[in-house]
mmCIF file of C-alpha atoms in Angstrom:
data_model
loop_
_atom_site.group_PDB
_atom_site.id
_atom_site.type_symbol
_atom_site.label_atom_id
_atom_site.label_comp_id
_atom_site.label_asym_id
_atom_site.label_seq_id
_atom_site.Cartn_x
_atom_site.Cartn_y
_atom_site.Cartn_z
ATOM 1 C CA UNK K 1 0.054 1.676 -37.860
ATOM 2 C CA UNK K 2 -1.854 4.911 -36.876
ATOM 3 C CA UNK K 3 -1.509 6.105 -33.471
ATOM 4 C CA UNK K 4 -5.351 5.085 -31.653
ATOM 5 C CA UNK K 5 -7.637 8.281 -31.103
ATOM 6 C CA UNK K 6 -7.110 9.640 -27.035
ATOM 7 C CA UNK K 7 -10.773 9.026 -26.532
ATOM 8 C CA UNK K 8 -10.000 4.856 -27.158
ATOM 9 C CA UNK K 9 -6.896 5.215 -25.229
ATOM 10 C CA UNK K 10 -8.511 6.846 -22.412
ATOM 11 C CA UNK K 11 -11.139 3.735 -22.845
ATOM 12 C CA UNK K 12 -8.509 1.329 -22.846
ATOM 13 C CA UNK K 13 -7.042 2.874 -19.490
ATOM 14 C CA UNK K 14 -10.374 2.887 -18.135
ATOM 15 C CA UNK K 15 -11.424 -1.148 -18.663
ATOM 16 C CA UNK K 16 -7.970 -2.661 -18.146
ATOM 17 C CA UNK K 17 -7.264 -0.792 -14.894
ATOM 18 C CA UNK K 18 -11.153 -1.963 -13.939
ATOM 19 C CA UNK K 19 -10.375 -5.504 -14.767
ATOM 20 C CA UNK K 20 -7.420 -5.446 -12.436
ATOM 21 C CA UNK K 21 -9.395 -3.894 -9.507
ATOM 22 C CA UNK K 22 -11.936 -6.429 -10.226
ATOM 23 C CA UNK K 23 -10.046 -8.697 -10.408
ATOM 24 C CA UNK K 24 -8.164 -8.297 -7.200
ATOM 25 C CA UNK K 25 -11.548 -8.030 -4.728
ATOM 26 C CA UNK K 26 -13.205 -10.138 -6.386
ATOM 27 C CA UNK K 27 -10.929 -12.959 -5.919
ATOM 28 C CA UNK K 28 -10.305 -11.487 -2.630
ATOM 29 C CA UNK K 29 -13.790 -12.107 -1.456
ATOM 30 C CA UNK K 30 -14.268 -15.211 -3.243
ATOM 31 C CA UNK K 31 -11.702 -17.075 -1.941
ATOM 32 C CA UNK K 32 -11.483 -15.516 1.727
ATOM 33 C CA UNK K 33 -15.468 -16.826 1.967
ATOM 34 C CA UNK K 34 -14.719 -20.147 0.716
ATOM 35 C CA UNK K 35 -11.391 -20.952 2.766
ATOM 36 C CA UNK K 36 -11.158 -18.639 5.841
ATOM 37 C CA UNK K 37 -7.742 -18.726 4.917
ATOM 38 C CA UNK K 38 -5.330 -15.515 4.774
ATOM 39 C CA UNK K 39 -2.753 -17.614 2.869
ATOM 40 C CA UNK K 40 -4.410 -19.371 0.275
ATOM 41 C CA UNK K 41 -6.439 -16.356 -0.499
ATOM 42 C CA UNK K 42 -3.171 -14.479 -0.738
ATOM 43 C CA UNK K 43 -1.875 -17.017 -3.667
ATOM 44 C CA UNK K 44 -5.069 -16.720 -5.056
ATOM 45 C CA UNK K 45 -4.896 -12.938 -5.440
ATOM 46 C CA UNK K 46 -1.418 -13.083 -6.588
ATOM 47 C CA UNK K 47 -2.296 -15.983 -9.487
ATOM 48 C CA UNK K 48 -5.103 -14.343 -10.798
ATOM 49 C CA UNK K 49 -3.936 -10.512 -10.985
ATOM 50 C CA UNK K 50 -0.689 -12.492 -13.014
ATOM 51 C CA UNK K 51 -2.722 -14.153 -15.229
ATOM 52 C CA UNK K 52 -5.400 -10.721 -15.628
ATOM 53 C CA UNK K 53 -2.534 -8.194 -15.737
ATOM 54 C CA UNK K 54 -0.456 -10.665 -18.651
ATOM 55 C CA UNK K 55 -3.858 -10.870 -20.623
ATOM 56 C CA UNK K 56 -4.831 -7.125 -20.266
ATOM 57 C CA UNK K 57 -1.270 -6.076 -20.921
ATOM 58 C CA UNK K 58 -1.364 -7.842 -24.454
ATOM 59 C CA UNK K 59 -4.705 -6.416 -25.402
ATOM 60 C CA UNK K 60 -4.290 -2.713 -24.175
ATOM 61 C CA UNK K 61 -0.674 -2.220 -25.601
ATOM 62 C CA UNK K 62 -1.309 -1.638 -28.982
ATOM 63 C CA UNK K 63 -4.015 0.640 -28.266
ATOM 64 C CA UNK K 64 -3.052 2.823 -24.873
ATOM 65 C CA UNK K 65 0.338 1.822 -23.983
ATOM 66 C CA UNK K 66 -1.464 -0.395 -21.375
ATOM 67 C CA UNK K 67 0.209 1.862 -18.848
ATOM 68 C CA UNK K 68 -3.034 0.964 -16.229
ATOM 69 C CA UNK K 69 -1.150 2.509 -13.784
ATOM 70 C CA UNK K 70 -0.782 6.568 -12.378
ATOM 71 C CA UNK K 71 2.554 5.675 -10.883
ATOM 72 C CA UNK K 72 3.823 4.094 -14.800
ATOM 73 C CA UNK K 73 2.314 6.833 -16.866
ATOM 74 C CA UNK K 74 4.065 9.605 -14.105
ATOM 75 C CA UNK K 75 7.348 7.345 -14.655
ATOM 76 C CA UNK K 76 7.209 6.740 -18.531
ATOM 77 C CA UNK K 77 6.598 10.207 -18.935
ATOM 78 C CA UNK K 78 9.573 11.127 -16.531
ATOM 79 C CA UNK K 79 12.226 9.144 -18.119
ATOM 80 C CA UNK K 80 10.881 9.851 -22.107
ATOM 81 C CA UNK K 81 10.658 13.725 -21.063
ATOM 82 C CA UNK K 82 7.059 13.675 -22.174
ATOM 83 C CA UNK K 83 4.976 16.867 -22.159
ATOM 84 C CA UNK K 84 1.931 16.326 -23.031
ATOM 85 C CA UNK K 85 0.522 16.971 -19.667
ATOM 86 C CA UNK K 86 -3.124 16.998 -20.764
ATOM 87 C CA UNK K 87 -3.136 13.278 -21.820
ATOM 88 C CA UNK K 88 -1.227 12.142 -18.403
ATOM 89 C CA UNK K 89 -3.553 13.796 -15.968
ATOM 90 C CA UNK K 90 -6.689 12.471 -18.651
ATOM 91 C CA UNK K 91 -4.749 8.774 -18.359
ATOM 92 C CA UNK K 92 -4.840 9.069 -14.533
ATOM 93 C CA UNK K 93 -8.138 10.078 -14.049
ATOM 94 C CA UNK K 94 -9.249 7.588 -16.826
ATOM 95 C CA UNK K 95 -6.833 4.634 -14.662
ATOM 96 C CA UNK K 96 -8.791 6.311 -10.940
ATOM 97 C CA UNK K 97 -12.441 5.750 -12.354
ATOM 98 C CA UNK K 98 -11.683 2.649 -14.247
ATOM 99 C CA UNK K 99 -10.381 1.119 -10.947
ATOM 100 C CA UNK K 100 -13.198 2.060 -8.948
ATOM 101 C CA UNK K 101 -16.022 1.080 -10.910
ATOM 102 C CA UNK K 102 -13.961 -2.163 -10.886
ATOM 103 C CA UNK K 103 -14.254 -2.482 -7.082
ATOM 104 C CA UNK K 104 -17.856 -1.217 -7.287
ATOM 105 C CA UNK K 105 -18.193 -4.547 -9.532
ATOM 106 C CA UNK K 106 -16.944 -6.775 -7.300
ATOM 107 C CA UNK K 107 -19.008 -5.269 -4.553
ATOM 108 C CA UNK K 108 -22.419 -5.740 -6.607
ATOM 109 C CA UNK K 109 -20.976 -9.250 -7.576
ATOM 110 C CA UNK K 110 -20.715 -10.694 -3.451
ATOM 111 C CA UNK K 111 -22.757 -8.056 -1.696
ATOM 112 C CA UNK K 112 -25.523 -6.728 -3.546
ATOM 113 C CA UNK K 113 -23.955 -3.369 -2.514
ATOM 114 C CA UNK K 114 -22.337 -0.937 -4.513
ATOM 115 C CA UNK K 115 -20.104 0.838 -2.267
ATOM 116 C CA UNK K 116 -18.884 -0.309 1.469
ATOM 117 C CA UNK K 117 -16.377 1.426 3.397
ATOM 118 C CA UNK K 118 -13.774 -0.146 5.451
ATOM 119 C CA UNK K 119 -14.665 0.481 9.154
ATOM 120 C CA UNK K 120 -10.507 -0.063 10.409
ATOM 121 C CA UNK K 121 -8.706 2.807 12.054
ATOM 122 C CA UNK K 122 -5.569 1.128 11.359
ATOM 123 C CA UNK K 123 -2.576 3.343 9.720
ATOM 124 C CA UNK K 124 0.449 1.558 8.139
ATOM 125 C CA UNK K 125 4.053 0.866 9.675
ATOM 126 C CA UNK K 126 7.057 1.754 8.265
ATOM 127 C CA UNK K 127 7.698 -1.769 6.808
ATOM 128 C CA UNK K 128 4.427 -1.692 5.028
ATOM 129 C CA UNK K 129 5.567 1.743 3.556
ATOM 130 C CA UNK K 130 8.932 0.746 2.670
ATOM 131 C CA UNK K 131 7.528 -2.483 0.907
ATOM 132 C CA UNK K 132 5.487 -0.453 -0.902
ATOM 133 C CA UNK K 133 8.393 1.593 -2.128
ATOM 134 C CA UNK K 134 10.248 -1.666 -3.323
ATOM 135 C CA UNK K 135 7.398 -3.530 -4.777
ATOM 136 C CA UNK K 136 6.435 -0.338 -7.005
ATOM 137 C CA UNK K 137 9.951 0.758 -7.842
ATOM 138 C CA UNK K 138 10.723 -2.900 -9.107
ATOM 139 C CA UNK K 139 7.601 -2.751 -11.457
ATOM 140 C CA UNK K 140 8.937 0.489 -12.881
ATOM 141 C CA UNK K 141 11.853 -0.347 -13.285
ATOM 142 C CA UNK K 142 10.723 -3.581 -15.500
ATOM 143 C CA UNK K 143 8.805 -1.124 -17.158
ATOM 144 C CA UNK K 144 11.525 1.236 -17.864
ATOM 145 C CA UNK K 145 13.980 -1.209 -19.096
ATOM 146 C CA UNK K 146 11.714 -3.188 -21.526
ATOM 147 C CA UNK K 147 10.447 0.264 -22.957
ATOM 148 C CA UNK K 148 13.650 1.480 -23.512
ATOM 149 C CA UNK K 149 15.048 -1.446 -25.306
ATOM 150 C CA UNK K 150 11.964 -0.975 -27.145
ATOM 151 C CA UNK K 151 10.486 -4.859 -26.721
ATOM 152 C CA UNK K 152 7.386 -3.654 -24.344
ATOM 153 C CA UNK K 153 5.509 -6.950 -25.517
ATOM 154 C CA UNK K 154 7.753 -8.684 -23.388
ATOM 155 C CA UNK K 155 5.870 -7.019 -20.481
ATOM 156 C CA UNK K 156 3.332 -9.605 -21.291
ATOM 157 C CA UNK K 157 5.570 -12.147 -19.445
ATOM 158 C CA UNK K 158 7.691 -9.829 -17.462
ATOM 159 C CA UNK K 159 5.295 -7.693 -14.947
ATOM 160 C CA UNK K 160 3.411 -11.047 -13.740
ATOM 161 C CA UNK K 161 6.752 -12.386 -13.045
ATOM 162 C CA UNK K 162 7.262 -9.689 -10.709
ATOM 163 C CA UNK K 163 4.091 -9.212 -9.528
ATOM 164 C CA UNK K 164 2.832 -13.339 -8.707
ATOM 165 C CA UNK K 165 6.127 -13.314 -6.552
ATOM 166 C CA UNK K 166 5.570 -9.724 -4.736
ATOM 167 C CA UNK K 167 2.178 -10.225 -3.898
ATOM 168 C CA UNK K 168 3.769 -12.686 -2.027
ATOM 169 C CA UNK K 169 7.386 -11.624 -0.422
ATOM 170 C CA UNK K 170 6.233 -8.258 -0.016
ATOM 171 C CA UNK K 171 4.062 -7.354 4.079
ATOM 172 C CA UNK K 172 1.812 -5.381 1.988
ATOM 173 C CA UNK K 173 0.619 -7.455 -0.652
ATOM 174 C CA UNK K 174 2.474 -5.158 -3.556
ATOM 175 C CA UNK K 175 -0.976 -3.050 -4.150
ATOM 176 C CA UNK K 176 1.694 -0.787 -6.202
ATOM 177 C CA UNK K 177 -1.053 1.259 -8.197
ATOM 178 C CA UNK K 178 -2.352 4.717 -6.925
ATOM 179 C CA UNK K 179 -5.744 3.998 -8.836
ATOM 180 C CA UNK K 180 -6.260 0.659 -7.480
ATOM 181 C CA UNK K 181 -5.133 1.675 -3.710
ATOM 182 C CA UNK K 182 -7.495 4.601 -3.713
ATOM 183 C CA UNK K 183 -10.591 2.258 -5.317
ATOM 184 C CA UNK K 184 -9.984 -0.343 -2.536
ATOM 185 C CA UNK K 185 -11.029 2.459 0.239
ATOM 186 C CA UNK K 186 -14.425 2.002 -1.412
ATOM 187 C CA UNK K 187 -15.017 -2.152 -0.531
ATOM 188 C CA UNK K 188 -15.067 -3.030 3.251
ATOM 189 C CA UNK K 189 -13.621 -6.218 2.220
ATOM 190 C CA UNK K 190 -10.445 -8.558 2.317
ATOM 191 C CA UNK K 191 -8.724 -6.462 -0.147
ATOM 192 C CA UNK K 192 -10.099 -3.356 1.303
ATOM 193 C CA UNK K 193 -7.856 -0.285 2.286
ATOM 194 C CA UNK K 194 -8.696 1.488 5.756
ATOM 195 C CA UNK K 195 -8.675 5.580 5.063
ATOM 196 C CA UNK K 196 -5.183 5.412 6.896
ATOM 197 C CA UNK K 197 -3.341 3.592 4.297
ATOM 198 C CA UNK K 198 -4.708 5.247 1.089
ATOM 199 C CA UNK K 199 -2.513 8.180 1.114
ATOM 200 C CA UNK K 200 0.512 6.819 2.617
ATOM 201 C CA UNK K 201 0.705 4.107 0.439
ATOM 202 C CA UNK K 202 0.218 5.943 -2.943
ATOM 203 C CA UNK K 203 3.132 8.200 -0.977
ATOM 204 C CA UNK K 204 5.054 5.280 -0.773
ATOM 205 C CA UNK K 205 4.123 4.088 -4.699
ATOM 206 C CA UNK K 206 5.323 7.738 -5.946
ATOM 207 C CA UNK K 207 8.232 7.614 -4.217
ATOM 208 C CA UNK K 208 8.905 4.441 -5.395
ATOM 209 C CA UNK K 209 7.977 5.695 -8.763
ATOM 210 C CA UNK K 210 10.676 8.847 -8.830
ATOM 211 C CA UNK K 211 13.692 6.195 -6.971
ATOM 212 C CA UNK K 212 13.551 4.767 -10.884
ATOM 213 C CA UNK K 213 13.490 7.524 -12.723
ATOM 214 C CA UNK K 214 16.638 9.411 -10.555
ATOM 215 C CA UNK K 215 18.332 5.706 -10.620
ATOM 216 C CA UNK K 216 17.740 5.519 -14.930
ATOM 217 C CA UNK K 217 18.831 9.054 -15.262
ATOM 218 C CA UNK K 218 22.342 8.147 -13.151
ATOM 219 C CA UNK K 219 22.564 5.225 -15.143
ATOM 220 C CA UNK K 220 22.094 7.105 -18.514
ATOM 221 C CA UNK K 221 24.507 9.465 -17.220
ATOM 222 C CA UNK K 222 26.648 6.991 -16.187
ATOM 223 C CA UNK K 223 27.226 5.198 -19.630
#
């Protein structure tokens, strides 16, 4: 099978990382407006991105790589000694737009308006950053694995298994994805991100990011 054309790939990128952010503030305002409830819109978020990120996973594989994802295209890249530095930084912008046009969605969806800013002043804690860290660095590191044993359609399964349970254990809600964490400053919303988290956090999802690749080069040094 012939390797897809960068513009589809780039397309692929785009949508799936859209659907996600969609995904996630949609459901976010849906279910915060219908049950007032932090929790149960909490386990809402975290069934629905599963059930989104397993489906777009299985369609954007074959085609992209279904990387949907700064922090996973930085890591893949990393750990395969990729150079083709054009297509990352196209992937990443591609993953960036895709996810806010995806928020912009959900905005036009509840509000009628395309873009609302959050109005908080609030910057995160340590724990917040550190949980950040984890929740990212475990998604990588599922990533890594699976794509080095060369069975990446069992990512299908695999990265909603992490993620359903980290929305959960994790203080931060595992946002894990640079593109998705810099579209949520643009929704005033229940999933929205006040300016003072957007940098730390995708910080915190890098770092997260590079613990995996040092830890799978030890390892691979190690064997």
């Amino acid at each position: 099978m012939s390797t897809p054309r960068l513009g589809h790939r780039l397309v692929s990128e785009f949508v799936g990382t859209g659907v996600l952010s969609l995904t996630i503030v949609g459901t976010g305002i849906q279910m915060f407006a219908l049950t007032q409830s932090v929790g149960i819109t909490h386990l809402s978020i975290a069934v629905a991105v599963g059930a989104v990120l397993a489906m777009v996973v299985a369609l954007g594989l074959p085609i992209s790589g279904a990387n949907f994802n700064p922090v996973t295209t930085l890591t893949v890249a990393l750990v395969e000694g990729a150079r083709d530095y054009g297509r990352i930084a196209m992937y990443m912008v591609a993953q960036t737009l895709g996810a806010i046009v995806g928020v912009m969605t959900a905005n036009i969806l509840w509000d009628s308006t395309l873009v609302s800013f959050s109005t908080s002043t609030a910057e995160p804690s340590l724990n917040l950053l550190l949980s950040e860290v984890i929740a990212t660095g475990g998604l990588m590191f599922l990533i890594v694995v699976m794509v080095a044993r060369r069975t990446p359609t069992k990512l299908i399964w695999v990265l909603p298994a992490w993620v359903i349970p980290a929305v959960l254990f994790t203080p931060s809600g595992t946002w894990a994805n640079p593109a998705i964490t810099v579209a949520r400053f643009f929704t005033d919303s229940f999933t929205g991100a006040p300016a003072g988290f957007v940098l730390p956090y995708v910080a915190a999802q890098v770092v997260g990011g590079l613990a995996v690749v040092v830890v799978w080069w030890v390892i691979r040094r190690t064997r």
